GROMACS .gro file of C-alpha atoms in nm:
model
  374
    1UNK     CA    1   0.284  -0.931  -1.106
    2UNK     CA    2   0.643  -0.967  -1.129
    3UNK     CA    3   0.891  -0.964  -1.425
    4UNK     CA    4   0.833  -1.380  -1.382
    5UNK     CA    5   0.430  -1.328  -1.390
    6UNK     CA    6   0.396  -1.383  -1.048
    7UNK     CA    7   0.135  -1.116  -0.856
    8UNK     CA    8   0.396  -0.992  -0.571
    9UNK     CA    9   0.257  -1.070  -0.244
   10UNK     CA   10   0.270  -0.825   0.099
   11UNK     CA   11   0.566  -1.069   0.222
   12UNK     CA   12   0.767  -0.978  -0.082
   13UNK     CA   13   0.708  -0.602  -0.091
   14UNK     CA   14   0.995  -0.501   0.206
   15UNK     CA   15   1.273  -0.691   0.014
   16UNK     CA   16   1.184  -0.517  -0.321
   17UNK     CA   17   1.190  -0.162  -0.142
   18UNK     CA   18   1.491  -0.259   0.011
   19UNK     CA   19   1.630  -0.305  -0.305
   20UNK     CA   20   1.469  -0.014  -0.514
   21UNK     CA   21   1.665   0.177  -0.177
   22UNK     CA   22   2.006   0.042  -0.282
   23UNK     CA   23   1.939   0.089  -0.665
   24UNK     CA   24   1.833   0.453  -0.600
   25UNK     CA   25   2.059   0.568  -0.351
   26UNK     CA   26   2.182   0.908  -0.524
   27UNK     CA   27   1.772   0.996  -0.662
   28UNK     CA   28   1.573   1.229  -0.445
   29UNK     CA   29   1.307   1.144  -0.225
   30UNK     CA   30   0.992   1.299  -0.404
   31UNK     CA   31   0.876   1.511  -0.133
   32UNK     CA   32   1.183   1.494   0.085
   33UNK     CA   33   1.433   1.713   0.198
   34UNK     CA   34   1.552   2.008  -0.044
   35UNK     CA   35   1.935   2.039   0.070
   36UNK     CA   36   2.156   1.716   0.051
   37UNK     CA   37   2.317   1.526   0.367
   38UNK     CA   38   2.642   1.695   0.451
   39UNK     CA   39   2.913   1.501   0.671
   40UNK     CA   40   2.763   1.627   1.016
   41UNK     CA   41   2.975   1.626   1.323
   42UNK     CA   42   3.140   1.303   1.244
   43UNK     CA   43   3.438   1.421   1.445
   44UNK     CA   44   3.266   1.475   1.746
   45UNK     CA   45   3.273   1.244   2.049
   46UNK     CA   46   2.903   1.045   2.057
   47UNK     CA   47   2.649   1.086   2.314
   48UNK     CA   48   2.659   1.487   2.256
   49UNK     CA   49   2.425   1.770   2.473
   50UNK     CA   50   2.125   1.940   2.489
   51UNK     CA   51   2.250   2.203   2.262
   52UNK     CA   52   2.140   2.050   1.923
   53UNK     CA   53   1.786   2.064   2.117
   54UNK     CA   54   1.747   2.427   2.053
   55UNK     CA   55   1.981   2.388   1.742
   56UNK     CA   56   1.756   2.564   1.496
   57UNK     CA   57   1.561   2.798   1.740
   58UNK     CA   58   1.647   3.118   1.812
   59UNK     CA   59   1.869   3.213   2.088
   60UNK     CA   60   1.785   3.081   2.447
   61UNK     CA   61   1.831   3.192   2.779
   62UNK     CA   62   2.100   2.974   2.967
   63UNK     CA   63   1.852   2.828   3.172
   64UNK     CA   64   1.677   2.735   2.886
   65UNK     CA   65   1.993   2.548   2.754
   66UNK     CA   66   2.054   2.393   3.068
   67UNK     CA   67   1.706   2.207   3.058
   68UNK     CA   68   1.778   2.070   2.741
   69UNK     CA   69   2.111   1.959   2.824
   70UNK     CA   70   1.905   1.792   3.114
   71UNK     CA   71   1.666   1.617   2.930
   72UNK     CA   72   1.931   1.511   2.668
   73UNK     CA   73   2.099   1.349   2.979
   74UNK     CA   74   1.778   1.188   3.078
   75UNK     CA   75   1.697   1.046   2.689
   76UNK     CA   76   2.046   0.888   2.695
   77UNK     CA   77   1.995   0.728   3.042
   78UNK     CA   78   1.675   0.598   2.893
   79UNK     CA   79   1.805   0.490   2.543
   80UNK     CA   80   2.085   0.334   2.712
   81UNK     CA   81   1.813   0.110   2.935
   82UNK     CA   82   1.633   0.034   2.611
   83UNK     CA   83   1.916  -0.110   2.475
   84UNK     CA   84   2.033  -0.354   2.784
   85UNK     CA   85   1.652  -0.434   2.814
   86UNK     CA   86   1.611  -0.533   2.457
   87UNK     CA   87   1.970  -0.742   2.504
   88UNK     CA   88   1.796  -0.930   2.763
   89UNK     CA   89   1.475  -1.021   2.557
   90UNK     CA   90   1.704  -1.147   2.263
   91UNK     CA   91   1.902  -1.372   2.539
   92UNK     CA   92   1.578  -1.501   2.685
   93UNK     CA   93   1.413  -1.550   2.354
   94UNK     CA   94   1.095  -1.434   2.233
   95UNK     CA   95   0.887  -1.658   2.383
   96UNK     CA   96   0.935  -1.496   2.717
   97UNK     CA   97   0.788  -1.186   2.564
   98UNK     CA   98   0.482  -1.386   2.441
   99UNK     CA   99   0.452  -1.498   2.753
  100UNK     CA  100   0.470  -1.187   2.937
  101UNK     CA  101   0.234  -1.040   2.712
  102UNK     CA  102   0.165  -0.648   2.721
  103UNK     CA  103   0.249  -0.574   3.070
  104UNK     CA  104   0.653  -0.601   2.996
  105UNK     CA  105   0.651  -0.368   2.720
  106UNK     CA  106   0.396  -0.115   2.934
  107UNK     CA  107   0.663  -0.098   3.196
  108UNK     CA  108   0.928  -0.030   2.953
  109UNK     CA  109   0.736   0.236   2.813
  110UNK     CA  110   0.658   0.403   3.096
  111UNK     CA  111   1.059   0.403   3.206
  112UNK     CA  112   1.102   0.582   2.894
  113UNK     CA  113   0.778   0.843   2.969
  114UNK     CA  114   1.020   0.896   3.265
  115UNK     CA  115   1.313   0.940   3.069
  116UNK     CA  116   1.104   1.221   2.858
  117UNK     CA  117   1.148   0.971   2.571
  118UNK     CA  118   0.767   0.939   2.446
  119UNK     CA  119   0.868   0.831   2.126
  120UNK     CA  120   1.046   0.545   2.254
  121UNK     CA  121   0.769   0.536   2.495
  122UNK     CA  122   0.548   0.466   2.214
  123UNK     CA  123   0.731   0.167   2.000
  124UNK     CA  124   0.769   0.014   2.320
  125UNK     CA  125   0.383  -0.017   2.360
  126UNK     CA  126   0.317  -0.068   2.019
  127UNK     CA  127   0.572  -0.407   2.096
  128UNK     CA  128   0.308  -0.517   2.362
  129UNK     CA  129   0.019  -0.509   2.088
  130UNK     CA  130   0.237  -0.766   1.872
  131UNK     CA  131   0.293  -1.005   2.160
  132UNK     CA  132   0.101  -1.313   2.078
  133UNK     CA  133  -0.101  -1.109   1.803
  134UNK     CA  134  -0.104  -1.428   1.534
  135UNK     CA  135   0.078  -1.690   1.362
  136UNK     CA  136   0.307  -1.420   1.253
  137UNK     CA  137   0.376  -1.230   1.610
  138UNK     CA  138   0.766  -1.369   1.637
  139UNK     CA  139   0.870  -1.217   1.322
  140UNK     CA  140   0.692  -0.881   1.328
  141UNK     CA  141   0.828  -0.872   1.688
  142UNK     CA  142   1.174  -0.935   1.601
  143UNK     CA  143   1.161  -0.683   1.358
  144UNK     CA  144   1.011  -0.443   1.568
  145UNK     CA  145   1.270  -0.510   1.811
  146UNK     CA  146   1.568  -0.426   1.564
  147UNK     CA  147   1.397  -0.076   1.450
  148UNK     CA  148   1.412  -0.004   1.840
  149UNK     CA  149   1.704  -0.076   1.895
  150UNK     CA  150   1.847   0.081   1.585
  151UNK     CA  151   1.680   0.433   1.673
  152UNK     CA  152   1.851   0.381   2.073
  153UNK     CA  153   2.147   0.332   1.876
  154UNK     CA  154   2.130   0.632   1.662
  155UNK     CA  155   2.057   0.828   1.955
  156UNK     CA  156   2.338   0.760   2.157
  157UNK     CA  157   2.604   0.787   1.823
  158UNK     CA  158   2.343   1.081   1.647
  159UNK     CA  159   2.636   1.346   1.669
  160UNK     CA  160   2.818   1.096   1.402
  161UNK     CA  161   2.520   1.140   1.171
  162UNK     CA  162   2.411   1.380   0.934
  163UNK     CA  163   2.229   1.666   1.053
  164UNK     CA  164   1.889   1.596   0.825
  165UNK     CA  165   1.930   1.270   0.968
  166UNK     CA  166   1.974   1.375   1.338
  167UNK     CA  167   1.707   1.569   1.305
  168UNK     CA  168   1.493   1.309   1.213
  169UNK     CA  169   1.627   1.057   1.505
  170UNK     CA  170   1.535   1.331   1.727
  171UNK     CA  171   1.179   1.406   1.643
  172UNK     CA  172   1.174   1.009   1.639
  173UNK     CA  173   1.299   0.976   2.029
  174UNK     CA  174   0.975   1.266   2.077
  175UNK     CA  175   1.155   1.601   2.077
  176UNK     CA  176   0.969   1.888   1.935
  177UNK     CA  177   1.095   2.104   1.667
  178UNK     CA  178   0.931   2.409   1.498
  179UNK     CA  179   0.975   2.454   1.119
  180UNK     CA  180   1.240   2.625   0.969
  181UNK     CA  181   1.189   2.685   0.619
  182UNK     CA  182   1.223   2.772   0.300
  183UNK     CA  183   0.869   2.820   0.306
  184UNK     CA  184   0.676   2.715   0.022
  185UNK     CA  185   0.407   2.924  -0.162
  186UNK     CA  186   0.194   2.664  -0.450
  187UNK     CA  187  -0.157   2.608  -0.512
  188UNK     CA  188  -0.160   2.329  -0.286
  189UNK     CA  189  -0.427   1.992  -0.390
  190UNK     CA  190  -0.557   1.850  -0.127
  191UNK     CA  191  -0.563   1.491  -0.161
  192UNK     CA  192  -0.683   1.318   0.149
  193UNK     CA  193  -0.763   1.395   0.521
  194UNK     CA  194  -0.833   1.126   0.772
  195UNK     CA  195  -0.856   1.082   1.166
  196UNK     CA  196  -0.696   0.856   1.404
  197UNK     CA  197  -0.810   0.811   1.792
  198UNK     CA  198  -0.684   0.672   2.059
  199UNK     CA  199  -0.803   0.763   2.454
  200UNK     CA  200  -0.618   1.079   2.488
  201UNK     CA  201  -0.588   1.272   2.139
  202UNK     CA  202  -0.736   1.312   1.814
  203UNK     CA  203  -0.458   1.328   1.521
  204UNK     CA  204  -0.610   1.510   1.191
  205UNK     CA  205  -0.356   1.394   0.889
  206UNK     CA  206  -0.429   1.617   0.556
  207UNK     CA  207  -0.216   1.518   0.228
  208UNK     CA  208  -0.136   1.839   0.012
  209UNK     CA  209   0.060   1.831  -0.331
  210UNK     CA  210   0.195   2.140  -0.453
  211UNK     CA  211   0.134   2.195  -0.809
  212UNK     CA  212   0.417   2.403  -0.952
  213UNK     CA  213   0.645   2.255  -0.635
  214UNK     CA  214   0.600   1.914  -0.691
  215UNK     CA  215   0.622   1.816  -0.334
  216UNK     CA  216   0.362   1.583  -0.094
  217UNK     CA  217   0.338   1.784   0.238
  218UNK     CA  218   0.190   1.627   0.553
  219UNK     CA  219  -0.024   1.853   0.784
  220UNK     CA  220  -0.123   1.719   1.132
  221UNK     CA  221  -0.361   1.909   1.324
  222UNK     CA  222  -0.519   1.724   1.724
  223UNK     CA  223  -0.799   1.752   1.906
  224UNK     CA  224  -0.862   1.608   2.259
  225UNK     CA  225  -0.993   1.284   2.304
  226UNK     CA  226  -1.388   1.289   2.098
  227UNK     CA  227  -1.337   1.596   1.927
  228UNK     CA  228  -1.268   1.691   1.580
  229UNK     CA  229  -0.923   1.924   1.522
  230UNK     CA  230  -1.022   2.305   1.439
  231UNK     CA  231  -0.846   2.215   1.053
  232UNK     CA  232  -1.057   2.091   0.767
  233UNK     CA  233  -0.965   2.010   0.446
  234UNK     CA  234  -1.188   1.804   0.230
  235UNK     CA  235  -1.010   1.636  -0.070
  236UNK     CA  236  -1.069   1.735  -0.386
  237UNK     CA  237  -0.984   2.088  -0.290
  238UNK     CA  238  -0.685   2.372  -0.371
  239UNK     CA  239  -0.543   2.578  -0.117
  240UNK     CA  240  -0.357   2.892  -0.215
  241UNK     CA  241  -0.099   2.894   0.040
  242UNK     CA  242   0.226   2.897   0.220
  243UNK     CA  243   0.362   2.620   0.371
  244UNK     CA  244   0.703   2.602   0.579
  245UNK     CA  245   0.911   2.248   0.663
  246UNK     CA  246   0.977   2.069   0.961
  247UNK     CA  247   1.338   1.986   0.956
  248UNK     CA  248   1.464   1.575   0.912
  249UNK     CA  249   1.567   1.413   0.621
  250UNK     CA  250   1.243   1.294   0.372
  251UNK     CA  251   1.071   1.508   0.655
  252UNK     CA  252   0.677   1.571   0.450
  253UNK     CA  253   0.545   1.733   0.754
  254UNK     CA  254   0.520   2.119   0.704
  255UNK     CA  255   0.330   2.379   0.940
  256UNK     CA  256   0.061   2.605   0.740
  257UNK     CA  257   0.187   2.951   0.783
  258UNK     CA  258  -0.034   3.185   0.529
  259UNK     CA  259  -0.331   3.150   0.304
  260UNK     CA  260  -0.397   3.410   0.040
  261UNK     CA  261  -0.745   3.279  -0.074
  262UNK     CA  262  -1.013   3.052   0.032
  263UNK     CA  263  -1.003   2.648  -0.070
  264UNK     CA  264  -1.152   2.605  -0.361
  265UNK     CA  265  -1.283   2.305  -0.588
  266UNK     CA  266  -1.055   2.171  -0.838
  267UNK     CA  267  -0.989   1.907  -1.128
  268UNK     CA  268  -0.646   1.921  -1.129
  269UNK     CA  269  -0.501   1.653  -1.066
  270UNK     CA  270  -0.133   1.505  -0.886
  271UNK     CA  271   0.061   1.308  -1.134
  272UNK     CA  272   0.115   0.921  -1.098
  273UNK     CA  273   0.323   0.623  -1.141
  274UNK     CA  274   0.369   0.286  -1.134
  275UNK     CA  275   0.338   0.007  -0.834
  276UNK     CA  276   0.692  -0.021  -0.910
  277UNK     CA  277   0.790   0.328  -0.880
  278UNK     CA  278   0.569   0.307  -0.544
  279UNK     CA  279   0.786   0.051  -0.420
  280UNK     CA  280   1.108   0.264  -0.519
  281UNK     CA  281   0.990   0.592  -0.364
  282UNK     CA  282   0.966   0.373  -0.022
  283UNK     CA  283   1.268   0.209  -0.095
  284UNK     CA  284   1.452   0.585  -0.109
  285UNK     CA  285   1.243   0.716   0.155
  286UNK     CA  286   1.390   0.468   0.447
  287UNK     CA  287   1.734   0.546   0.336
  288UNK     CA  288   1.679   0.890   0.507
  289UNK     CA  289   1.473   0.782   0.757
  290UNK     CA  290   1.501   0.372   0.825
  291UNK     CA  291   1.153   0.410   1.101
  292UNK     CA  292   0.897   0.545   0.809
  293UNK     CA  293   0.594   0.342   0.790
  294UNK     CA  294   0.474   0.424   0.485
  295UNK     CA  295   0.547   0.695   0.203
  296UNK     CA  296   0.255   0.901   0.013
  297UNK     CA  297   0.211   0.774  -0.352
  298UNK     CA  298   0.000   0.856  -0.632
  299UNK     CA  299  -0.078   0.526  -0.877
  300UNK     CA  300  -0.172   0.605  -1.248
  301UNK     CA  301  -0.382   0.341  -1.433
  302UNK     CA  302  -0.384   0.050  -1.178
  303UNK     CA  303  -0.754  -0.151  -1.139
  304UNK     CA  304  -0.836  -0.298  -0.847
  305UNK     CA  305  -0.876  -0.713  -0.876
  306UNK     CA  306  -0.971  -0.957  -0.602
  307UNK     CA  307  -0.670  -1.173  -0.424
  308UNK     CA  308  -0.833  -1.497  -0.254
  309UNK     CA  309  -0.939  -1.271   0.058
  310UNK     CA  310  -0.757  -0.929  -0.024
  311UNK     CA  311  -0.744  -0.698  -0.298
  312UNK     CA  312  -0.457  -0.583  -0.540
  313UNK     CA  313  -0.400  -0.272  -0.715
  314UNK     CA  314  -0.246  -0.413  -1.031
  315UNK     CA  315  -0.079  -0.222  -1.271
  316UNK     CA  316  -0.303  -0.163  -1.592
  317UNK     CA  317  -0.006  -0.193  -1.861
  318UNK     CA  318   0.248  -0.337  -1.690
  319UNK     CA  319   0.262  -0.715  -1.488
  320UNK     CA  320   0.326  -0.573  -1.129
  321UNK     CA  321   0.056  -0.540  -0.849
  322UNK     CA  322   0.077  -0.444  -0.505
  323UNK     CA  323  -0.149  -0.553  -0.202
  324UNK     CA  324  -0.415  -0.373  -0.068
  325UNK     CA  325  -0.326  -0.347   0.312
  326UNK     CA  326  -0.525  -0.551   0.586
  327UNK     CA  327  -0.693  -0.251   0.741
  328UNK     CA  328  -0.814  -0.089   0.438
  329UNK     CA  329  -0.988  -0.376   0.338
  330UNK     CA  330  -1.276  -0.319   0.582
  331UNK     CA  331  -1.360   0.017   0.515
  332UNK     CA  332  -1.654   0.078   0.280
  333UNK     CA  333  -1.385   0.299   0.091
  334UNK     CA  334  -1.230  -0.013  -0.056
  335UNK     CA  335  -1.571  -0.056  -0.209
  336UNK     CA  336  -1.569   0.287  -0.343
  337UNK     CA  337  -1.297   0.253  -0.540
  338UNK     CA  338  -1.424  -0.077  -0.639
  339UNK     CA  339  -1.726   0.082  -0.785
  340UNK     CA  340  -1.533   0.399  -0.935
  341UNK     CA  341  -1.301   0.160  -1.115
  342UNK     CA  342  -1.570  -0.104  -1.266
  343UNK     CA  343  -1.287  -0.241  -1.399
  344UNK     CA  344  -1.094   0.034  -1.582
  345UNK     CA  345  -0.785   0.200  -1.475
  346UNK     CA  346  -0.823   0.457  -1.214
  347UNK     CA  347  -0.568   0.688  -1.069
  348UNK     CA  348  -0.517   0.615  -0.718
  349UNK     CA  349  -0.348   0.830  -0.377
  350UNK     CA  350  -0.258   0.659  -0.084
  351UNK     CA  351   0.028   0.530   0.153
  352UNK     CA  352   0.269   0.269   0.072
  353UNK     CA  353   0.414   0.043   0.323
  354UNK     CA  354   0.602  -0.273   0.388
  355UNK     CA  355   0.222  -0.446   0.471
  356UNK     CA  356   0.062  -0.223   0.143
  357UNK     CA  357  -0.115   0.018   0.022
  358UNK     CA  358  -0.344   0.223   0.158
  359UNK     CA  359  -0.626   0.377  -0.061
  360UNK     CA  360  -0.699   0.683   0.042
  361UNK     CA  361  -0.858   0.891  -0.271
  362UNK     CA  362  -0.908   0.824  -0.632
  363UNK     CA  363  -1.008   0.976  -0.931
  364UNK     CA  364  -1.184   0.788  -1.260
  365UNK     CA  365  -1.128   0.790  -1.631
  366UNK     CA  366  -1.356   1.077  -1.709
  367UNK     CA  367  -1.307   1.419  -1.573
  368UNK     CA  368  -1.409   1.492  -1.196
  369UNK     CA  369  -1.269   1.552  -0.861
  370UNK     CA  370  -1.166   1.326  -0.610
  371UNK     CA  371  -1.307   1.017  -0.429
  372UNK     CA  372  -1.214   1.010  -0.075
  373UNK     CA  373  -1.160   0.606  -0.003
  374UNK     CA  374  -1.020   0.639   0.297
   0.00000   0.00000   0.00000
């Protein structure tokens, strides 16, 4: 509930990030980037080259450098579309892109596949799924809209930003990057691992906490379209191991670079905090990058309690809740943790988001290892 005694519901969770973001804006992200944002290349003209492609790689050939600078050129062109094509929609008004339905956002997407933009490519599609998609639709559309345009935007002025920040615009816009270290050596927990599908690719995301570190690392690992990626990590596991960054401000993802023993089973577990501290780490984590969906969490001593048709994960000594999210609440996981909790405070790993949170392991009162919810 709130400090009124007022459950908060999903509509009022992006406001109080928002303003756990401004409260917090000289605390670390948990998780995020080690060094601190330095004044970039403020001084530099916008728009930039391919250069900062192959910015944190080792040398490359000239040719090399001239491909980048190519597809640079190509990513602006595109950008620059984006933006005139999104100006267009907001003259028009949004009922012309309810109207239209998916088809106008596939053909902007696939003028930014040809401007070797995928991730542009792939908000723009992921606009077509909101068109007409409920009572809703014209506000998640318009919001939708302005995180587009604000990552066009940041492309086209990114050599005014920060580097951790440029970096993370670029892996946004769909350019690669390899990690570049410090690597990190911890007994690693591993507290969830789940799949996502679509027609093409498999996407294998495994949560990892390092115990003497402190940090939440993100490991992706793909398989083609029906098959299961080569890496498995069941929850409720430790990893000795090495893991390195990707670069980007609040960046979690890191690559897997060494292992020094076998996974074994563990009762150690990642500490917690409050819903409200939830809704603070999200807060801080779209100051560094304003396009994250969600943040990973750990909740100590929250009980889940019914909410008309939903679900809450309500704080067990304090008066604040947060919302279960919509898709979570038809997996048999939610169910799970139902039956873990009985009632009593449980401790509780998942993603937090502007729509809620995401259950993706618990653990109980009593000693144990983890649930897997998810």
């Amino acid at each position: 509930m709130t400090d009124q005694g007022v459950r908060r519901t999903v509509d009022q969770v992006p406001a109080t990030a928002c303003d756990a973001a401004s409260d917090r804006s000289r605390e670390p992200v948990p998780g995020g980037a080690d060094e601190p944002a330095n004044g970039g290349a403020a001084g530099r003209a916008p728009g930039g080259t391919g250069a900062e492609l192959a910015a944190s790689a080792p040398p490359v050939s000239p040719a090399a450098l001239r491909r980048a600078e190519r597809r640079a050129e190509r990513i602006t062109a595109g950008a620059t579309e984006l933006e005139q094509r999104l100006a267009d929609l907001l003259r028009g008004g949004l009922i012309t892109a309810e109207q239209s339905g998916p088809a106008l956002w596939e053909e902007t997407a696939a003028r930014m596949v040809d401007a070797q933009a995928p991730g542009l490519a792939h908000r723009a599609r992921e606009l077509g799924a909101l068109a007409g998609a409920g009572a809703d639709a014209p506000v998640r559309l318009l919001e939708e809209c302005a995180l587009l345009h604000l990552l066009a935007r940041a492309w086209l002025r990114r050599d005014r930003l920060p580097e951790p920040l440029a970096a993370t615009v670029r892996s946004r816009v769909g350019l690669t990057a390899s990690p570049d270290g410090p690597a990190i050596r911890d007994d690693w927990l591993v507290l969830a691992q789940y799949d996502t599908s679509d027609s093409r690719l498999t996407t294998r995301r495994i949560w990892l906490h390092g115990t003497a570190s402190g940090r939440t690392a993100l490991l992706l690992s793909y398989g083609a379209a029906g098959r299961a990626p080569d890496l498995t990590l069941p929850a409720g596991l430790a990893l000795d191991a090495e893991l390195t960054p990707y670069p980007g401000a609040g960046q979690p993802r890191m690559a897997l670079t060494e292992r020094f023993a076998p996974p074994a089973a563990t009762t150690v577990r990642p500490p917690g905090t409050t819903t409200s501290g939830a809704l603070a780490r999200y807060g801080a984590a779209l100051r560094d990058d304003p396009w994250r969906e969600s943040v990973p969490v750990t909740l100590e001593r929250v009980v889940p309690v019914p909410d008309g048709d939903g679900w809450q994960l309500a704080d067990a000594d304090e008066d604040h809740a947060l919302p279960v999210g919509a898709a979570a609440r038809n997996r048999p996981g939610l169910w799970r943790l139902v039956a873990l909790s009985g009632g009593a405070p449980v401790r509780v790993f998942g993603e937090c988001g502007p729509r809620g949170f995401t259950p993706l392991a618990a653990w109980g009162q009593g000693p144990g290892e983890a649930v897997p919810v998810c």
